[in-house]
Tab-separated table of N, CA, C and O in Angstrom:
chain	number	residue	atom	x	y	z
C	1	MET	N	-29.787	-12.079	60.764
C	1	MET	CA	-29.870	-12.736	59.474
C	1	MET	C	-31.036	-12.142	58.695
C	1	MET	O	-32.143	-12.040	59.200
C	2	VAL	N	-30.805	-11.759	57.448
C	2	VAL	CA	-31.844	-11.193	56.600
C	2	VAL	C	-32.364	-12.279	55.680
C	2	VAL	O	-31.596	-13.021	55.065
C	3	CYS	N	-33.665	-12.352	55.579
C	3	CYS	CA	-34.311	-13.364	54.764
C	3	CYS	C	-34.135	-13.030	53.279
C	3	CYS	O	-34.259	-11.891	52.878
C	4	SER	N	-33.831	-14.019	52.463
C	4	SER	CA	-33.717	-13.793	51.026
C	4	SER	C	-34.817	-14.529	50.263
C	4	SER	O	-34.765	-14.639	49.053
C	5	LEU	N	-35.783	-15.035	50.972
C	5	LEU	CA	-36.906	-15.716	50.344
C	5	LEU	C	-38.035	-14.732	50.090
C	5	LEU	O	-38.091	-13.655	50.674
C	6	ASN	N	-38.946	-15.138	49.223
C	6	ASN	CA	-40.109	-14.304	48.955
C	6	ASN	C	-40.924	-14.111	50.226
C	6	ASN	O	-40.882	-14.927	51.150
C	7	MET	N	-41.690	-13.031	50.227
C	7	MET	CA	-42.497	-12.682	51.391
C	7	MET	C	-43.620	-13.695	51.603
C	7	MET	O	-44.211	-14.189	50.648
C	8	ARG	N	-43.885	-13.984	52.870
C	8	ARG	CA	-45.048	-14.791	53.254
C	8	ARG	C	-46.106	-13.834	53.754
C	8	ARG	O	-45.801	-12.932	54.536
C	9	ILE	N	-47.348	-14.052	53.342
C	9	ILE	CA	-48.430	-13.156	53.709
C	9	ILE	C	-49.370	-13.870	54.664
C	9	ILE	O	-49.842	-14.967	54.382
C	10	ILE	N	-49.650	-13.209	55.782
C	10	ILE	CA	-50.560	-13.751	56.793
C	10	ILE	C	-51.626	-12.690	57.041
C	10	ILE	O	-51.311	-11.604	57.510
C	11	SER	N	-52.833	-12.840	56.705
C	11	SER	CA	-53.440	-13.960	56.043
C	11	SER	C	-54.308	-13.490	54.889
C	11	SER	O	-54.929	-12.447	54.958
C	12	ARG	N	-54.363	-14.303	53.854
C	12	ARG	CA	-55.164	-14.004	52.675
C	12	ARG	C	-56.650	-13.969	53.026
C	12	ARG	O	-57.436	-13.292	52.363
C	13	LYS	N	-57.023	-14.685	54.065
C	13	LYS	CA	-58.424	-14.747	54.476
C	13	LYS	C	-58.998	-13.344	54.724
C	13	LYS	O	-60.144	-13.064	54.368
C	14	MET	N	-58.221	-12.465	55.317
C	14	MET	CA	-58.702	-11.117	55.587
C	14	MET	C	-59.003	-10.380	54.279
C	14	MET	O	-59.987	-9.652	54.187
C	15	LEU	N	-58.174	-10.597	53.274
C	15	LEU	CA	-58.422	-9.986	51.969
C	15	LEU	C	-59.721	-10.514	51.368
C	15	LEU	O	-60.550	-9.744	50.872
C	16	LYS	N	-59.886	-11.823	51.417
C	16	LYS	CA	-61.085	-12.457	50.848
C	16	LYS	C	-62.351	-11.962	51.542
C	16	LYS	O	-63.357	-11.648	50.885
C	17	GLU	N	-62.316	-11.871	52.848
C	17	GLU	CA	-63.481	-11.379	53.591
C	17	GLU	C	-63.809	-9.943	53.185
C	17	GLU	O	-64.974	-9.578	53.077
C	18	PHE	N	-62.781	-9.152	52.916
C	18	PHE	CA	-63.020	-7.770	52.521
C	18	PHE	C	-63.636	-7.702	51.131
C	18	PHE	O	-64.613	-6.991	50.903
C	19	TRP	N	-63.057	-8.437	50.171
C	19	TRP	CA	-63.602	-8.316	48.814
C	19	TRP	C	-64.969	-8.972	48.688
C	19	TRP	O	-65.717	-8.642	47.775
C	20	GLU	N	-65.325	-9.848	49.597
C	20	GLU	CA	-66.702	-10.370	49.585
C	20	GLU	C	-67.696	-9.273	49.941
C	20	GLU	O	-68.823	-9.274	49.464
C	21	ARG	N	-67.283	-8.325	50.769
C	21	ARG	CA	-68.138	-7.172	51.111
C	21	ARG	C	-67.995	-6.039	50.107
C	21	ARG	O	-68.896	-5.224	49.956
C	22	HIS	N	-66.828	-5.965	49.456
C	22	HIS	CA	-66.524	-4.906	48.482
C	22	HIS	C	-65.968	-5.567	47.215
C	22	HIS	O	-64.751	-5.561	46.988
C	23	PRO	N	-66.855	-6.140	46.384
C	23	PRO	CA	-66.389	-6.900	45.213
C	23	PRO	C	-65.501	-6.097	44.260
C	23	PRO	O	-64.653	-6.678	43.575
C	24	ASP	N	-65.651	-4.791	44.225
C	24	ASP	CA	-64.820	-3.981	43.330
C	24	ASP	C	-63.350	-3.976	43.750
C	24	ASP	O	-62.481	-3.590	42.967
C	25	ALA	N	-63.058	-4.428	44.955
C	25	ALA	CA	-61.678	-4.457	45.453
C	25	ALA	C	-60.963	-5.769	45.138
C	25	ALA	O	-59.740	-5.852	45.274
C	26	GLU	N	-61.694	-6.779	44.692
C	26	GLU	CA	-61.108	-8.113	44.547
C	26	GLU	C	-59.890	-8.132	43.629
C	26	GLU	O	-58.824	-8.635	44.015
C	27	GLN	N	-59.996	-7.603	42.422
C	27	GLN	CA	-58.872	-7.672	41.485
C	27	GLN	C	-57.655	-6.914	42.005
C	27	GLN	O	-56.521	-7.389	41.871
C	28	SER	N	-57.877	-5.765	42.614
C	28	SER	CA	-56.756	-4.990	43.150
C	28	SER	C	-56.084	-5.715	44.309
C	28	SER	O	-54.851	-5.713	44.418
C	29	LEU	N	-56.873	-6.339	45.167
C	29	LEU	CA	-56.295	-7.077	46.295
C	29	LEU	C	-55.565	-8.332	45.825
C	29	LEU	O	-54.503	-8.669	46.351
C	30	LEU	N	-56.127	-9.010	44.832
C	30	LEU	CA	-55.443	-10.184	44.280
C	30	LEU	C	-54.119	-9.782	43.632
C	30	LEU	O	-53.107	-10.481	43.777
C	31	ALA	N	-54.114	-8.651	42.931
C	31	ALA	CA	-52.880	-8.167	42.304
C	31	ALA	C	-51.847	-7.805	43.370
C	31	ALA	O	-50.662	-8.146	43.239
C	32	TRP	N	-52.295	-7.103	44.440
C	32	TRP	CA	-51.384	-6.755	45.529
C	32	TRP	C	-50.801	-8.032	46.146
C	32	TRP	O	-49.588	-8.133	46.363
C	33	HIS	N	-51.660	-9.005	46.419
C	33	HIS	CA	-51.233	-10.267	47.018
C	33	HIS	C	-50.192	-10.962	46.135
C	33	HIS	O	-49.149	-11.420	46.628
C	34	ALA	N	-50.446	-11.026	44.841
C	34	ALA	CA	-49.509	-11.681	43.917
C	34	ALA	C	-48.171	-10.948	43.888
C	34	ALA	O	-47.110	-11.583	43.896
C	35	ASP	N	-48.210	-9.618	43.869
C	35	ASP	CA	-46.980	-8.831	43.865
C	35	ASP	C	-46.156	-9.086	45.124
C	35	ASP	O	-44.950	-9.309	45.060
C	36	VAL	N	-46.825	-9.024	46.259
C	36	VAL	CA	-46.113	-9.166	47.540
C	36	VAL	C	-45.563	-10.576	47.698
C	36	VAL	O	-44.449	-10.770	48.180
C	37	LYS	N	-46.319	-11.556	47.258
C	37	LYS	CA	-45.885	-12.950	47.368
C	37	LYS	C	-44.589	-13.196	46.585
C	37	LYS	O	-43.775	-14.031	46.968
C	38	GLN	N	-44.377	-12.451	45.513
C	38	GLN	CA	-43.165	-12.593	44.699
C	38	GLN	C	-42.028	-11.682	45.152
C	38	GLN	O	-40.902	-11.823	44.693
C	39	ALA	N	-42.341	-10.756	46.039
C	39	ALA	CA	-41.359	-9.749	46.461
C	39	ALA	C	-40.364	-10.299	47.473
C	39	ALA	O	-40.622	-11.276	48.163
C	40	ILE	N	-39.239	-9.615	47.540
C	40	ILE	CA	-38.255	-9.830	48.597
C	40	ILE	C	-37.999	-8.445	49.182
C	40	ILE	O	-37.347	-7.608	48.554
C	41	TRP	N	-38.562	-8.203	50.346
C	41	TRP	CA	-38.437	-6.895	50.998
C	41	TRP	C	-37.509	-7.009	52.189
C	41	TRP	O	-37.801	-7.691	53.161
C	42	ARG	N	-36.385	-6.335	52.117
C	42	ARG	CA	-35.430	-6.329	53.226
C	42	ARG	C	-35.500	-5.043	54.030
C	42	ARG	O	-34.961	-4.958	55.122
C	43	SER	N	-36.162	-4.013	53.424
C	43	SER	CA	-36.255	-2.711	54.076
C	43	SER	C	-37.387	-1.918	53.437
C	43	SER	O	-37.868	-2.281	52.359
C	44	PRO	N	-37.781	-0.809	54.065
C	44	PRO	CA	-38.806	0.047	53.453
C	44	PRO	C	-38.414	0.537	52.055
C	44	PRO	O	-39.273	0.737	51.199
C	45	THR	N	-37.139	0.686	51.798
C	45	THR	CA	-36.685	1.123	50.476
C	45	THR	C	-37.126	0.156	49.385
C	45	THR	O	-37.519	0.570	48.296
C	46	ASP	N	-37.082	-1.132	49.684
C	46	ASP	CA	-37.517	-2.142	48.712
C	46	ASP	C	-38.999	-1.979	48.383
C	46	ASP	O	-39.409	-2.146	47.232
C	47	ILE	N	-39.802	-1.666	49.379
C	47	ILE	CA	-41.236	-1.458	49.168
C	47	ILE	C	-41.449	-0.194	48.344
C	47	ILE	O	-42.233	-0.173	47.388
C	48	LYS	N	-40.754	0.870	48.700
C	48	LYS	CA	-40.928	2.170	48.050
C	48	LYS	C	-40.578	2.109	46.560
C	48	LYS	O	-41.124	2.867	45.763
C	49	MET	N	-39.692	1.214	46.190
C	49	MET	CA	-39.317	1.085	44.784
C	49	MET	C	-40.505	0.634	43.928
C	49	MET	O	-40.594	0.987	42.753
C	50	VAL	N	-41.413	-0.135	44.515
C	50	VAL	CA	-42.570	-0.648	43.780
C	50	VAL	C	-43.840	0.130	44.126
C	50	VAL	O	-44.643	0.442	43.250
C	51	TYR	N	-44.008	0.444	45.390
C	51	TYR	CA	-45.212	1.135	45.870
C	51	TYR	C	-44.813	2.544	46.318
C	51	TYR	O	-44.602	2.801	47.498
C	52	ARG	N	-44.719	3.444	45.371
C	52	ARG	CA	-44.259	4.815	45.651
C	52	ARG	C	-45.166	5.562	46.613
C	52	ARG	O	-44.713	6.455	47.324
C	53	ASN	N	-46.456	5.197	46.643
C	53	ASN	CA	-47.400	5.897	47.517
C	53	ASN	C	-47.571	5.216	48.872
C	53	ASN	O	-48.416	5.642	49.662
C	54	ALA	N	-46.807	4.182	49.143
C	54	ALA	CA	-46.898	3.521	50.443
C	54	ALA	C	-46.451	4.494	51.532
C	54	ALA	O	-45.522	5.276	51.341
C	55	SER	N	-47.132	4.424	52.666
C	55	SER	CA	-46.778	5.264	53.822
C	55	SER	C	-46.199	4.377	54.907
C	55	SER	O	-46.743	3.310	55.200
C	56	PHE	N	-45.128	4.832	55.516
C	56	PHE	CA	-44.443	4.050	56.541
C	56	PHE	C	-44.700	4.674	57.899
C	56	PHE	O	-44.498	5.870	58.087
C	57	LEU	N	-45.155	3.833	58.834
C	57	LEU	CA	-45.520	4.279	60.170
C	57	LEU	C	-44.653	3.577	61.204
C	57	LEU	O	-43.838	2.716	60.874
C	58	ALA	N	-44.889	3.912	62.454
C	58	ALA	CA	-44.187	3.251	63.561
C	58	ALA	C	-44.505	1.764	63.579
C	58	ALA	O	-45.488	1.311	62.979
C	59	ASN	N	-43.701	1.011	64.280
C	59	ASN	CA	-43.913	-0.428	64.486
C	59	ASN	C	-43.913	-1.225	63.180
C	59	ASN	O	-44.631	-2.202	63.047
C	60	ASN	N	-43.108	-0.775	62.217
C	60	ASN	CA	-42.987	-1.458	60.927
C	60	ASN	C	-44.309	-1.605	60.188
C	60	ASN	O	-44.504	-2.558	59.432
C	61	ARG	N	-45.209	-0.662	60.403
C	61	ARG	CA	-46.484	-0.676	59.694
C	61	ARG	C	-46.326	0.067	58.371
C	61	ARG	O	-45.650	1.094	58.289
C	62	VAL	N	-46.969	-0.470	57.342
C	62	VAL	CA	-46.970	0.147	56.026
C	62	VAL	C	-48.415	0.244	55.564
C	62	VAL	O	-49.183	-0.718	55.683
C	63	VAL	N	-48.782	1.416	55.048
C	63	VAL	CA	-50.126	1.638	54.528
C	63	VAL	C	-50.039	1.641	53.005
C	63	VAL	O	-49.269	2.413	52.415
C	64	PHE	N	-50.823	0.755	52.389
C	64	PHE	CA	-50.878	0.650	50.936
C	64	PHE	C	-52.216	1.190	50.451
C	64	PHE	O	-53.259	0.919	51.059
C	65	ASN	N	-52.183	1.938	49.354
C	65	ASN	CA	-53.414	2.381	48.705
C	65	ASN	C	-53.860	1.278	47.759
C	65	ASN	O	-53.068	0.783	46.962
C	66	ILE	N	-55.125	0.904	47.870
C	66	ILE	CA	-55.671	-0.180	47.061
C	66	ILE	C	-56.745	0.379	46.139
C	66	ILE	O	-57.555	1.212	46.558
C	67	LYS	N	-56.765	-0.112	44.928
C	67	LYS	CA	-57.746	0.297	43.916
C	67	LYS	C	-57.755	1.803	43.713
C	67	LYS	O	-58.753	2.471	43.899
C	68	GLY	N	-56.598	2.314	43.338
C	68	GLY	CA	-56.507	3.741	43.062
C	68	GLY	C	-56.818	4.604	44.263
C	68	GLY	O	-57.418	5.666	44.132
C	69	ASN	N	-56.426	4.142	45.437
C	69	ASN	CA	-56.622	4.860	46.701
C	69	ASN	C	-58.074	4.873	47.168
C	69	ASN	O	-58.467	5.698	47.980
C	70	THR	N	-58.874	3.939	46.670
C	70	THR	CA	-60.254	3.801	47.143
C	70	THR	C	-60.267	3.139	48.518
C	70	THR	O	-61.089	3.461	49.365
C	71	TYR	N	-59.341	2.203	48.725
C	71	TYR	CA	-59.259	1.458	49.981
C	71	TYR	C	-57.840	1.554	50.538
C	71	TYR	O	-56.905	1.930	49.836
C	72	ARG	N	-57.714	1.167	51.801
C	72	ARG	CA	-56.406	1.162	52.471
C	72	ARG	C	-56.135	-0.224	53.049
C	72	ARG	O	-57.036	-0.878	53.554
C	73	LEU	N	-54.880	-0.610	52.993
C	73	LEU	CA	-54.436	-1.867	53.581
C	73	LEU	C	-53.248	-1.536	54.476
C	73	LEU	O	-52.320	-0.851	54.041
C	74	VAL	N	-53.308	-1.990	55.720
C	74	VAL	CA	-52.199	-1.786	56.661
C	74	VAL	C	-51.566	-3.152	56.924
C	74	VAL	O	-52.255	-4.111	57.266
C	75	ALA	N	-50.267	-3.204	56.754
C	75	ALA	CA	-49.528	-4.434	57.003
C	75	ALA	C	-48.397	-4.161	57.980
C	75	ALA	O	-47.805	-3.082	57.976
C	76	ALA	N	-48.132	-5.146	58.810
C	76	ALA	CA	-46.963	-5.119	59.688
C	76	ALA	C	-45.913	-5.999	59.014
C	76	ALA	O	-46.194	-7.146	58.669
C	77	ILE	N	-44.751	-5.453	58.793
C	77	ILE	CA	-43.708	-6.164	58.051
C	77	ILE	C	-42.602	-6.608	58.998
C	77	ILE	O	-42.063	-5.807	59.759
C	78	GLN	N	-42.289	-7.879	58.940
C	78	GLN	CA	-41.133	-8.428	59.654
C	78	GLN	C	-40.058	-8.683	58.604
C	78	GLN	O	-39.990	-9.757	58.012
C	79	TYR	N	-39.265	-7.668	58.323
C	79	TYR	CA	-38.272	-7.754	57.250
C	79	TYR	C	-37.300	-8.915	57.469
C	79	TYR	O	-36.961	-9.629	56.532
C	80	GLU	N	-36.866	-9.085	58.691
C	80	GLU	CA	-35.865	-10.106	58.998
C	80	GLU	C	-36.345	-11.515	58.645
C	80	GLU	O	-35.561	-12.362	58.229
C	81	PHE	N	-37.653	-11.754	58.789
C	81	PHE	CA	-38.209	-13.086	58.551
C	81	PHE	C	-38.993	-13.183	57.248
C	81	PHE	O	-39.488	-14.249	56.908
C	82	GLY	N	-39.153	-12.067	56.544
C	82	GLY	CA	-39.877	-12.082	55.280
C	82	GLY	C	-41.365	-12.329	55.432
C	82	GLY	O	-41.963	-13.043	54.635
C	83	ILE	N	-41.958	-11.729	56.466
C	83	ILE	CA	-43.384	-11.956	56.731
C	83	ILE	C	-44.144	-10.639	56.657
C	83	ILE	O	-43.706	-9.620	57.203
C	84	VAL	N	-45.293	-10.686	56.000
C	84	VAL	CA	-46.210	-9.548	55.903
C	84	VAL	C	-47.493	-9.960	56.617
C	84	VAL	O	-48.178	-10.882	56.181
C	85	TYR	N	-47.782	-9.288	57.713
C	85	TYR	CA	-49.012	-9.545	58.463
C	85	TYR	C	-50.047	-8.500	58.060
C	85	TYR	O	-49.837	-7.308	58.311
C	86	ILE	N	-51.123	-8.931	57.441
C	86	ILE	CA	-52.186	-7.991	57.096
C	86	ILE	C	-52.928	-7.660	58.386
C	86	ILE	O	-53.490	-8.538	59.037
C	87	ARG	N	-52.924	-6.393	58.754
C	87	ARG	CA	-53.529	-5.965	60.011
C	87	ARG	C	-54.884	-5.292	59.812
C	87	ARG	O	-55.691	-5.238	60.715
C	88	PHE	N	-55.102	-4.725	58.607
C	88	PHE	CA	-56.345	-3.990	58.358
C	88	PHE	C	-56.536	-3.841	56.853
C	88	PHE	O	-55.583	-3.597	56.124
C	89	VAL	N	-57.783	-4.002	56.417
C	89	VAL	CA	-58.188	-3.642	55.061
C	89	VAL	C	-59.515	-2.927	55.215
C	89	VAL	O	-60.424	-3.433	55.883
C	90	GLY	N	-59.627	-1.737	54.625
C	90	GLY	CA	-60.884	-1.022	54.798
C	90	GLY	C	-61.011	0.192	53.901
C	90	GLY	O	-60.101	0.526	53.126
C	91	THR	N	-62.150	0.840	54.050
C	91	THR	CA	-62.409	2.077	53.328
C	91	THR	C	-61.644	3.209	54.017
C	91	THR	O	-61.131	3.044	55.131
C	92	HIS	N	-61.633	4.354	53.382
C	92	HIS	CA	-60.980	5.508	54.016
C	92	HIS	C	-61.682	5.872	55.318
C	92	HIS	O	-61.025	6.220	56.305
C	93	GLY	N	-62.999	5.792	55.321
C	93	GLY	CA	-63.745	6.098	56.544
C	93	GLY	C	-63.388	5.163	57.679
C	93	GLY	O	-63.209	5.592	58.824
C	94	GLU	N	-63.277	3.876	57.380
C	94	GLU	CA	-62.884	2.903	58.403
C	94	GLU	C	-61.445	3.153	58.849
C	94	GLU	O	-61.130	3.054	60.033
C	95	TYR	N	-60.582	3.467	57.896
C	95	TYR	CA	-59.176	3.741	58.203
C	95	TYR	C	-59.047	4.932	59.153
C	95	TYR	O	-58.194	4.925	60.047
C	96	ASP	N	-59.899	5.926	58.962
C	96	ASP	CA	-59.844	7.122	59.808
C	96	ASP	C	-60.169	6.829	61.276
C	96	ASP	O	-59.867	7.639	62.144
C	97	HIS	N	-60.754	5.672	61.551
C	97	HIS	CA	-61.152	5.319	62.921
C	97	HIS	C	-60.200	4.329	63.595
C	97	HIS	O	-60.496	3.811	64.663
C	98	ILE	N	-59.070	4.059	62.962
C	98	ILE	CA	-58.109	3.129	63.585
C	98	ILE	C	-56.800	3.877	63.828
C	98	ILE	O	-56.565	4.941	63.265
C	99	ASP	N	-55.970	3.297	64.662
C	99	ASP	CA	-54.601	3.774	64.815
C	99	ASP	C	-53.733	2.813	64.020
C	99	ASP	O	-53.409	1.713	64.485
C	100	ALA	N	-53.385	3.200	62.809
C	100	ALA	CA	-52.675	2.304	61.895
C	100	ALA	C	-51.328	1.851	62.441
C	100	ALA	O	-50.833	0.793	62.067
C	101	ALA	N	-50.741	2.604	63.335
C	101	ALA	CA	-49.440	2.228	63.897
C	101	ALA	C	-49.547	1.132	64.938
C	101	ALA	O	-48.532	0.534	65.308
C	102	THR	N	-50.756	0.853	65.404
C	102	THR	CA	-50.902	-0.159	66.467
C	102	THR	C	-51.846	-1.298	66.124
C	102	THR	O	-51.936	-2.250	66.904
C	103	VAL	N	-52.547	-1.233	64.981
C	103	VAL	CA	-53.458	-2.339	64.655
C	103	VAL	C	-52.677	-3.598	64.398
C	103	VAL	O	-51.536	-3.566	64.033
């Protein structure tokens, strides 16, 4: 069964903690959150239609460029249930030290 409801995001708290350390990211993260909350993503194609620069990795991980590619956000997407799990938000340097496919 494919979900036809808007995406649920787990968890906004991670975004807030990040923008408290990087205030310049707040508006971009809030905009991303608002966009995703209104979205209905059934497949990577649905994401690519809006986020052309999104990168798709193993384990349903998607890497989003935030604030003009200043920051990176990695989410695990459960298309069937309409859930977006935020797994990582960080700078490029921090991103370079993680395995985005397994976070």
